[in-house]
Amino acid sequence: MTNYYHGIQKILVSVDCIIFGFEQNKLKVLIGHRAINPGKGEWSLYGGFVRNEESIDDAADRTLFELTGMRNVYMRQVGAFGGVERDPGERVVSIAYYALINVKDYDQKLMEDHHVEWVDIEHLPEMYSDHRQMIAKAREKMQDKIRTEPISFQLLPGLFTLTQLQRLYEAVNGEEVDKRNFRKRIKEMDFIEKTDLIDKTGSKRGAYLYRFNKNAFAKDSNFKL
């Protein structure tokens, strides 16, 4: 490191990860209680400080891996949060990222080790600093993306019903959609394939299972849900 900026105030940079999951027809966020001061014991996102040898993207990847043990997860930057009083300990600017994972893929032991849990986004508790604002902003980003990119399939199992897909779309957007119009639009998309498999967990008659075809999607340039 050089000393070119001698006398200039140093500001800490951190990353915070907003990890979304979908369970029981609810959009959920992975949060836990802070283990350190300031704010020890308060509900919080999982994050950490950016190290000298890493970019902010690398820091976010490392933080996400520490928490989930997963690689190649869908993750996008939300933005910077730099309120002067946001951290009473030091002057800290945080770069927030959101990630999408399948709840069933997340190891229960890691949840216990990190003391985190899935919480319904519609019933968030009071949280440390500006973490609730980070979550709200991340949800807005998701709502924009889900209309033009197939990000919803990051939150679903490989095989899913149309009802699951509809409930996910409703959970992300916080509003109901017309079932008939939604299914009509879905059936126009070649990359959402109907299989011969039937899910009978919800009823005796059951519902057909569908899957996302990445190759077919790559040929469709007019995706808009």
PDB file of N, CA, C and O in Angstrom, residues 52-106:
ATOM      1  N   ASN A  52      -8.310  -5.866   1.976  1.00  0.00           N
ATOM      2  CA  ASN A  52      -7.439  -5.093   1.089  1.00  0.00           C
ATOM      3  C   ASN A  52      -7.204  -5.767  -0.258  1.00  0.00           C
ATOM      4  O   ASN A  52      -7.072  -5.102  -1.283  1.00  0.00           O
ATOM      5  N   GLU A  53      -7.156  -7.098  -0.249  1.00  0.00           N
ATOM      6  CA  GLU A  53      -6.773  -7.816  -1.468  1.00  0.00           C
ATOM      7  C   GLU A  53      -7.966  -8.224  -2.328  1.00  0.00           C
ATOM      8  O   GLU A  53      -7.791  -8.939  -3.335  1.00  0.00           O
ATOM      9  N   GLU A  54      -9.170  -7.806  -2.007  1.00  0.00           N
ATOM     10  CA  GLU A  54     -10.329  -8.254  -2.768  1.00  0.00           C
ATOM     11  C   GLU A  54     -11.205  -7.087  -3.231  1.00  0.00           C
ATOM     12  O   GLU A  54     -11.257  -6.039  -2.589  1.00  0.00           O
ATOM     13  N   SER A  55     -11.882  -7.307  -4.358  1.00  0.00           N
ATOM     14  CA  SER A  55     -12.850  -6.335  -4.857  1.00  0.00           C
ATOM     15  C   SER A  55     -14.130  -6.468  -4.034  1.00  0.00           C
ATOM     16  O   SER A  55     -14.298  -7.428  -3.269  1.00  0.00           O
ATOM     17  N   ILE A  56     -15.064  -5.545  -4.223  1.00  0.00           N
ATOM     18  CA  ILE A  56     -16.313  -5.656  -3.475  1.00  0.00           C
ATOM     19  C   ILE A  56     -17.107  -6.875  -3.938  1.00  0.00           C
ATOM     20  O   ILE A  56     -17.771  -7.531  -3.125  1.00  0.00           O
ATOM     21  N   ASP A  57     -17.033  -7.213  -5.239  1.00  0.00           N
ATOM     22  CA  ASP A  57     -17.716  -8.419  -5.722  1.00  0.00           C
ATOM     23  C   ASP A  57     -17.112  -9.671  -5.102  1.00  0.00           C
ATOM     24  O   ASP A  57     -17.831 -10.604  -4.720  1.00  0.00           O
ATOM     25  N   ASP A  58     -15.773  -9.700  -5.007  1.00  0.00           N
ATOM     26  CA  ASP A  58     -15.105 -10.846  -4.384  1.00  0.00           C
ATOM     27  C   ASP A  58     -15.499 -10.962  -2.910  1.00  0.00           C
ATOM     28  O   ASP A  58     -15.696 -12.068  -2.390  1.00  0.00           O
ATOM     29  N   ALA A  59     -15.606  -9.825  -2.239  1.00  0.00           N
ATOM     30  CA  ALA A  59     -15.997  -9.833  -0.825  1.00  0.00           C
ATOM     31  C   ALA A  59     -17.413 -10.370  -0.663  1.00  0.00           C
ATOM     32  O   ALA A  59     -17.704 -11.125   0.268  1.00  0.00           O
ATOM     33  N   ALA A  60     -18.306  -9.988  -1.580  1.00  0.00           N
ATOM     34  CA  ALA A  60     -19.683 -10.484  -1.527  1.00  0.00           C
ATOM     35  C   ALA A  60     -19.732 -11.987  -1.788  1.00  0.00           C
ATOM     36  O   ALA A  60     -20.449 -12.729  -1.109  1.00  0.00           O
ATOM     37  N   ASP A  61     -18.953 -12.458  -2.771  1.00  0.00           N
ATOM     38  CA  ASP A  61     -18.885 -13.898  -3.051  1.00  0.00           C
ATOM     39  C   ASP A  61     -18.379 -14.669  -1.837  1.00  0.00           C
ATOM     40  O   ASP A  61     -18.914 -15.730  -1.491  1.00  0.00           O
ATOM     41  N   ARG A  62     -17.331 -14.149  -1.208  1.00  0.00           N
ATOM     42  CA  ARG A  62     -16.775 -14.817  -0.028  1.00  0.00           C
ATOM     43  C   ARG A  62     -17.789 -14.849   1.115  1.00  0.00           C
ATOM     44  O   ARG A  62     -17.981 -15.886   1.768  1.00  0.00           O
ATOM     45  N   THR A  63     -18.444 -13.731   1.344  1.00  0.00           N
ATOM     46  CA  THR A  63     -19.423 -13.656   2.432  1.00  0.00           C
ATOM     47  C   THR A  63     -20.585 -14.603   2.197  1.00  0.00           C
ATOM     48  O   THR A  63     -21.031 -15.308   3.112  1.00  0.00           O
ATOM     49  N   LEU A  64     -21.058 -14.653   0.956  1.00  0.00           N
ATOM     50  CA  LEU A  64     -22.155 -15.562   0.620  1.00  0.00           C
ATOM     51  C   LEU A  64     -21.743 -17.018   0.805  1.00  0.00           C
ATOM     52  O   LEU A  64     -22.505 -17.834   1.335  1.00  0.00           O
ATOM     53  N   PHE A  65     -20.512 -17.342   0.390  1.00  0.00           N
ATOM     54  CA  PHE A  65     -20.027 -18.721   0.539  1.00  0.00           C
ATOM     55  C   PHE A  65     -19.868 -19.092   2.005  1.00  0.00           C
ATOM     56  O   PHE A  65     -20.200 -20.209   2.421  1.00  0.00           O
ATOM     57  N   GLU A  66     -19.364 -18.165   2.815  1.00  0.00           N
ATOM     58  CA  GLU A  66     -19.220 -18.432   4.248  1.00  0.00           C
ATOM     59  C   GLU A  66     -20.563 -18.788   4.878  1.00  0.00           C
ATOM     60  O   GLU A  66     -20.650 -19.668   5.742  1.00  0.00           O
ATOM     61  N   LEU A  67     -21.612 -18.099   4.444  1.00  0.00           N
ATOM     62  CA  LEU A  67     -22.925 -18.309   5.042  1.00  0.00           C
ATOM     63  C   LEU A  67     -23.646 -19.528   4.490  1.00  0.00           C
ATOM     64  O   LEU A  67     -24.296 -20.263   5.232  1.00  0.00           O
ATOM     65  N   THR A  68     -23.519 -19.775   3.182  1.00  0.00           N
ATOM     66  CA  THR A  68     -24.320 -20.831   2.552  1.00  0.00           C
ATOM     67  C   THR A  68     -23.537 -22.052   2.093  1.00  0.00           C
ATOM     68  O   THR A  68     -24.123 -23.107   1.858  1.00  0.00           O
ATOM     69  N   GLY A  69     -22.222 -21.891   1.917  1.00  0.00           N
ATOM     70  CA  GLY A  69     -21.438 -22.982   1.372  1.00  0.00           C
ATOM     71  C   GLY A  69     -21.677 -23.198  -0.110  1.00  0.00           C
ATOM     72  O   GLY A  69     -21.264 -24.215  -0.677  1.00  0.00           O
ATOM     73  N   MET A  70     -22.326 -22.244  -0.783  1.00  0.00           N
ATOM     74  CA  MET A  70     -22.697 -22.398  -2.190  1.00  0.00           C
ATOM     75  C   MET A  70     -21.836 -21.526  -3.096  1.00  0.00           C
ATOM     76  O   MET A  70     -21.462 -20.415  -2.730  1.00  0.00           O
ATOM     77  N   ARG A  71     -21.571 -22.054  -4.283  1.00  0.00           N
ATOM     78  CA  ARG A  71     -20.877 -21.314  -5.328  1.00  0.00           C
ATOM     79  C   ARG A  71     -21.833 -21.105  -6.509  1.00  0.00           C
ATOM     80  O   ARG A  71     -22.836 -21.809  -6.652  1.00  0.00           O
ATOM     81  N   ASN A  72     -21.472 -20.175  -7.380  1.00  0.00           N
ATOM     82  CA  ASN A  72     -22.238 -19.912  -8.602  1.00  0.00           C
ATOM     83  C   ASN A  72     -23.707 -19.621  -8.320  1.00  0.00           C
ATOM     84  O   ASN A  72     -24.610 -20.084  -9.030  1.00  0.00           O
ATOM     85  N   VAL A  73     -23.948 -18.861  -7.267  1.00  0.00           N
ATOM     86  CA  VAL A  73     -25.296 -18.460  -6.901  1.00  0.00           C
ATOM     87  C   VAL A  73     -25.658 -17.174  -7.645  1.00  0.00           C
ATOM     88  O   VAL A  73     -24.810 -16.304  -7.861  1.00  0.00           O
ATOM     89  N   TYR A  74     -26.924 -17.055  -8.038  1.00  0.00           N
ATOM     90  CA  TYR A  74     -27.373 -15.810  -8.677  1.00  0.00           C
ATOM     91  C   TYR A  74     -27.280 -14.680  -7.652  1.00  0.00           C
ATOM     92  O   TYR A  74     -27.921 -14.722  -6.605  1.00  0.00           O
ATOM     93  N   MET A  75     -26.480 -13.657  -7.958  1.00  0.00           N
ATOM     94  CA  MET A  75     -26.301 -12.540  -7.037  1.00  0.00           C
ATOM     95  C   MET A  75     -26.100 -11.257  -7.827  1.00  0.00           C
ATOM     96  O   MET A  75     -25.378 -11.236  -8.819  1.00  0.00           O
ATOM     97  N   ARG A  76     -26.756 -10.193  -7.376  1.00  0.00           N
ATOM     98  CA  ARG A  76     -26.649  -8.904  -8.037  1.00  0.00           C
ATOM     99  C   ARG A  76     -26.492  -7.800  -6.993  1.00  0.00           C
ATOM    100  O   ARG A  76     -26.998  -7.905  -5.876  1.00  0.00           O
ATOM    101  N   GLN A  77     -25.809  -6.735  -7.390  1.00  0.00           N
ATOM    102  CA  GLN A  77     -25.610  -5.620  -6.474  1.00  0.00           C
ATOM    103  C   GLN A  77     -26.886  -4.795  -6.350  1.00  0.00           C
ATOM    104  O   GLN A  77     -27.559  -4.513  -7.342  1.00  0.00           O
ATOM    105  N   VAL A  78     -27.203  -4.403  -5.141  1.00  0.00           N
ATOM    106  CA  VAL A  78     -28.366  -3.563  -4.866  1.00  0.00           C
ATOM    107  C   VAL A  78     -27.983  -2.094  -4.907  1.00  0.00           C
ATOM    108  O   VAL A  78     -28.652  -1.259  -5.515  1.00  0.00           O
ATOM    109  N   GLY A  79     -26.877  -1.757  -4.251  1.00  0.00           N
ATOM    110  CA  GLY A  79     -26.428  -0.378  -4.218  1.00  0.00           C
ATOM    111  C   GLY A  79     -25.641  -0.080  -2.957  1.00  0.00           C
ATOM    112  O   GLY A  79     -25.420  -0.961  -2.115  1.00  0.00           O
ATOM    113  N   ALA A  80     -25.214   1.161  -2.821  1.00  0.00           N
ATOM    114  CA  ALA A  80     -24.405   1.595  -1.671  1.00  0.00           C
ATOM    115  C   ALA A  80     -25.288   2.279  -0.637  1.00  0.00           C
ATOM    116  O   ALA A  80     -26.197   3.040  -0.970  1.00  0.00           O
ATOM    117  N   PHE A  81     -24.979   2.025   0.617  1.00  0.00           N
ATOM    118  CA  PHE A  81     -25.686   2.639   1.739  1.00  0.00           C
ATOM    119  C   PHE A  81     -24.630   3.328   2.602  1.00  0.00           C
ATOM    120  O   PHE A  81     -23.778   2.662   3.197  1.00  0.00           O
ATOM    121  N   GLY A  82     -24.684   4.655   2.636  1.00  0.00           N
ATOM    122  CA  GLY A  82     -23.603   5.389   3.275  1.00  0.00           C
ATOM    123  C   GLY A  82     -24.044   6.517   4.182  1.00  0.00           C
ATOM    124  O   GLY A  82     -23.351   7.532   4.282  1.00  0.00           O
ATOM    125  N   GLY A  83     -25.198   6.360   4.835  1.00  0.00           N
ATOM    126  CA  GLY A  83     -25.629   7.374   5.788  1.00  0.00           C
ATOM    127  C   GLY A  83     -24.560   7.626   6.840  1.00  0.00           C
ATOM    128  O   GLY A  83     -23.935   6.680   7.332  1.00  0.00           O
ATOM    129  N   VAL A  84     -24.352   8.884   7.188  1.00  0.00           N
ATOM    130  CA  VAL A  84     -23.268   9.238   8.115  1.00  0.00           C
ATOM    131  C   VAL A  84     -23.415   8.527   9.449  1.00  0.00           C
ATOM    132  O   VAL A  84     -22.422   8.086  10.045  1.00  0.00           O
ATOM    133  N   GLU A  85     -24.628   8.371   9.923  1.00  0.00           N
ATOM    134  CA  GLU A  85     -24.852   7.786  11.244  1.00  0.00           C
ATOM    135  C   GLU A  85     -25.304   6.331  11.180  1.00  0.00           C
ATOM    136  O   GLU A  85     -25.801   5.790  12.174  1.00  0.00           O
ATOM    137  N   ARG A  86     -25.142   5.680  10.032  1.00  0.00           N
ATOM    138  CA  ARG A  86     -25.693   4.331   9.888  1.00  0.00           C
ATOM    139  C   ARG A  86     -25.008   3.308  10.785  1.00  0.00           C
ATOM    140  O   ARG A  86     -25.597   2.298  11.137  1.00  0.00           O
ATOM    141  N   ASP A  87     -23.746   3.526  11.110  1.00  0.00           N
ATOM    142  CA  ASP A  87     -23.023   2.615  12.005  1.00  0.00           C
ATOM    143  C   ASP A  87     -22.417   3.440  13.127  1.00  0.00           C
ATOM    144  O   ASP A  87     -21.512   4.250  12.894  1.00  0.00           O
ATOM    145  N   PRO A  88     -22.907   3.252  14.350  1.00  0.00           N
ATOM    146  CA  PRO A  88     -22.394   4.051  15.470  1.00  0.00           C
ATOM    147  C   PRO A  88     -20.972   3.707  15.880  1.00  0.00           C
ATOM    148  O   PRO A  88     -20.354   4.439  16.659  1.00  0.00           O
ATOM    149  N   GLY A  89     -20.425   2.615  15.337  1.00  0.00           N
ATOM    150  CA  GLY A  89     -19.075   2.222  15.712  1.00  0.00           C
ATOM    151  C   GLY A  89     -17.993   2.970  14.963  1.00  0.00           C
ATOM    152  O   GLY A  89     -17.031   3.466  15.542  1.00  0.00           O
ATOM    153  N   GLU A  90     -18.154   3.056  13.637  1.00  0.00           N
ATOM    154  CA  GLU A  90     -17.181   3.713  12.762  1.00  0.00           C
ATOM    155  C   GLU A  90     -17.935   4.291  11.567  1.00  0.00           C
ATOM    156  O   GLU A  90     -19.124   4.035  11.374  1.00  0.00           O
ATOM    157  N   ARG A  91     -17.220   5.056  10.764  1.00  0.00           N
ATOM    158  CA  ARG A  91     -17.798   5.531   9.502  1.00  0.00           C
ATOM    159  C   ARG A  91     -17.686   4.386   8.507  1.00  0.00           C
ATOM    160  O   ARG A  91     -16.594   4.040   8.035  1.00  0.00           O
ATOM    161  N   VAL A  92     -18.832   3.772   8.181  1.00  0.00           N
ATOM    162  CA  VAL A  92     -18.855   2.575   7.334  1.00  0.00           C
ATOM    163  C   VAL A  92     -19.820   2.774   6.168  1.00  0.00           C
ATOM    164  O   VAL A  92     -20.979   3.152   6.366  1.00  0.00           O
ATOM    165  N   VAL A  93     -19.344   2.515   4.973  1.00  0.00           N
ATOM    166  CA  VAL A  93     -20.196   2.470   3.788  1.00  0.00           C
ATOM    167  C   VAL A  93     -20.389   1.007   3.424  1.00  0.00           C
ATOM    168  O   VAL A  93     -19.411   0.249   3.322  1.00  0.00           O
ATOM    169  N   SER A  94     -21.643   0.595   3.254  1.00  0.00           N
ATOM    170  CA  SER A  94     -21.914  -0.805   2.926  1.00  0.00           C
ATOM    171  C   SER A  94     -22.469  -0.936   1.519  1.00  0.00           C
ATOM    172  O   SER A  94     -23.322  -0.153   1.098  1.00  0.00           O
ATOM    173  N   ILE A  95     -21.968  -1.931   0.785  1.00  0.00           N
ATOM    174  CA  ILE A  95     -22.480  -2.270  -0.533  1.00  0.00           C
ATOM    175  C   ILE A  95     -23.365  -3.503  -0.361  1.00  0.00           C
ATOM    176  O   ILE A  95     -22.891  -4.547   0.089  1.00  0.00           O
ATOM    177  N   ALA A  96     -24.639  -3.358  -0.677  1.00  0.00           N
ATOM    178  CA  ALA A  96     -25.580  -4.464  -0.490  1.00  0.00           C
ATOM    179  C   ALA A  96     -25.717  -5.280  -1.769  1.00  0.00           C
ATOM    180  O   ALA A  96     -25.708  -4.734  -2.879  1.00  0.00           O
ATOM    181  N   TYR A  97     -25.846  -6.589  -1.599  1.00  0.00           N
ATOM    182  CA  TYR A  97     -26.078  -7.518  -2.698  1.00  0.00           C
ATOM    183  C   TYR A  97     -27.270  -8.398  -2.339  1.00  0.00           C
ATOM    184  O   TYR A  97     -27.485  -8.703  -1.165  1.00  0.00           O
ATOM    185  N   TYR A  98     -28.031  -8.806  -3.366  1.00  0.00           N
ATOM    186  CA  TYR A  98     -29.060  -9.805  -3.084  1.00  0.00           C
ATOM    187  C   TYR A  98     -28.754 -11.081  -3.858  1.00  0.00           C
ATOM    188  O   TYR A  98     -28.210 -11.044  -4.959  1.00  0.00           O
ATOM    189  N   ALA A  99     -29.098 -12.201  -3.239  1.00  0.00           N
ATOM    190  CA  ALA A  99     -28.860 -13.511  -3.836  1.00  0.00           C
ATOM    191  C   ALA A  99     -30.132 -14.339  -3.744  1.00  0.00           C
ATOM    192  O   ALA A  99     -30.956 -14.135  -2.843  1.00  0.00           O
ATOM    193  N   LEU A 100     -30.296 -15.259  -4.695  1.00  0.00           N
ATOM    194  CA  LEU A 100     -31.467 -16.123  -4.741  1.00  0.00           C
ATOM    195  C   LEU A 100     -31.032 -17.574  -4.627  1.00  0.00           C
ATOM    196  O   LEU A 100     -30.196 -18.037  -5.407  1.00  0.00           O
ATOM    197  N   ILE A 101     -31.602 -18.287  -3.656  1.00  0.00           N
ATOM    198  CA  ILE A 101     -31.265 -19.708  -3.500  1.00  0.00           C
ATOM    199  C   ILE A 101     -32.531 -20.515  -3.241  1.00  0.00           C
ATOM    200  O   ILE A 101     -33.553 -19.975  -2.813  1.00  0.00           O
ATOM    201  N   ASN A 102     -32.437 -21.796  -3.519  1.00  0.00           N
ATOM    202  CA  ASN A 102     -33.520 -22.726  -3.181  1.00  0.00           C
ATOM    203  C   ASN A 102     -33.366 -23.092  -1.711  1.00  0.00           C
ATOM    204  O   ASN A 102     -32.313 -23.586  -1.285  1.00  0.00           O
ATOM    205  N   VAL A 103     -34.385 -22.838  -0.925  1.00  0.00           N
ATOM    206  CA  VAL A 103     -34.324 -23.080   0.517  1.00  0.00           C
ATOM    207  C   VAL A 103     -33.880 -24.509   0.830  1.00  0.00           C
ATOM    208  O   VAL A 103     -33.088 -24.740   1.752  1.00  0.00           O
ATOM    209  N   LYS A 104     -34.354 -25.468   0.049  1.00  0.00           N
ATOM    210  CA  LYS A 104     -34.043 -26.872   0.322  1.00  0.00           C
ATOM    211  C   LYS A 104     -32.583 -27.218   0.040  1.00  0.00           C
ATOM    212  O   LYS A 104     -32.087 -28.255   0.494  1.00  0.00           O
ATOM    213  N   ASP A 105     -31.895 -26.357  -0.697  1.00  0.00           N
ATOM    214  CA  ASP A 105     -30.479 -26.595  -0.992  1.00  0.00           C
ATOM    215  C   ASP A 105     -29.568 -26.088   0.124  1.00  0.00           C
ATOM    216  O   ASP A 105     -28.357 -26.347   0.105  1.00  0.00           O
ATOM    217  N   TYR A 106     -30.137 -25.354   1.068  1.00  0.00           N
ATOM    218  CA  TYR A 106     -29.322 -24.741   2.117  1.00  0.00           C
ATOM    219  C   TYR A 106     -29.177 -25.695   3.297  1.00  0.00           C
ATOM    220  O   TYR A 106     -30.173 -26.149   3.872  1.00  0.00           O
TER     221      TYR A 106
END
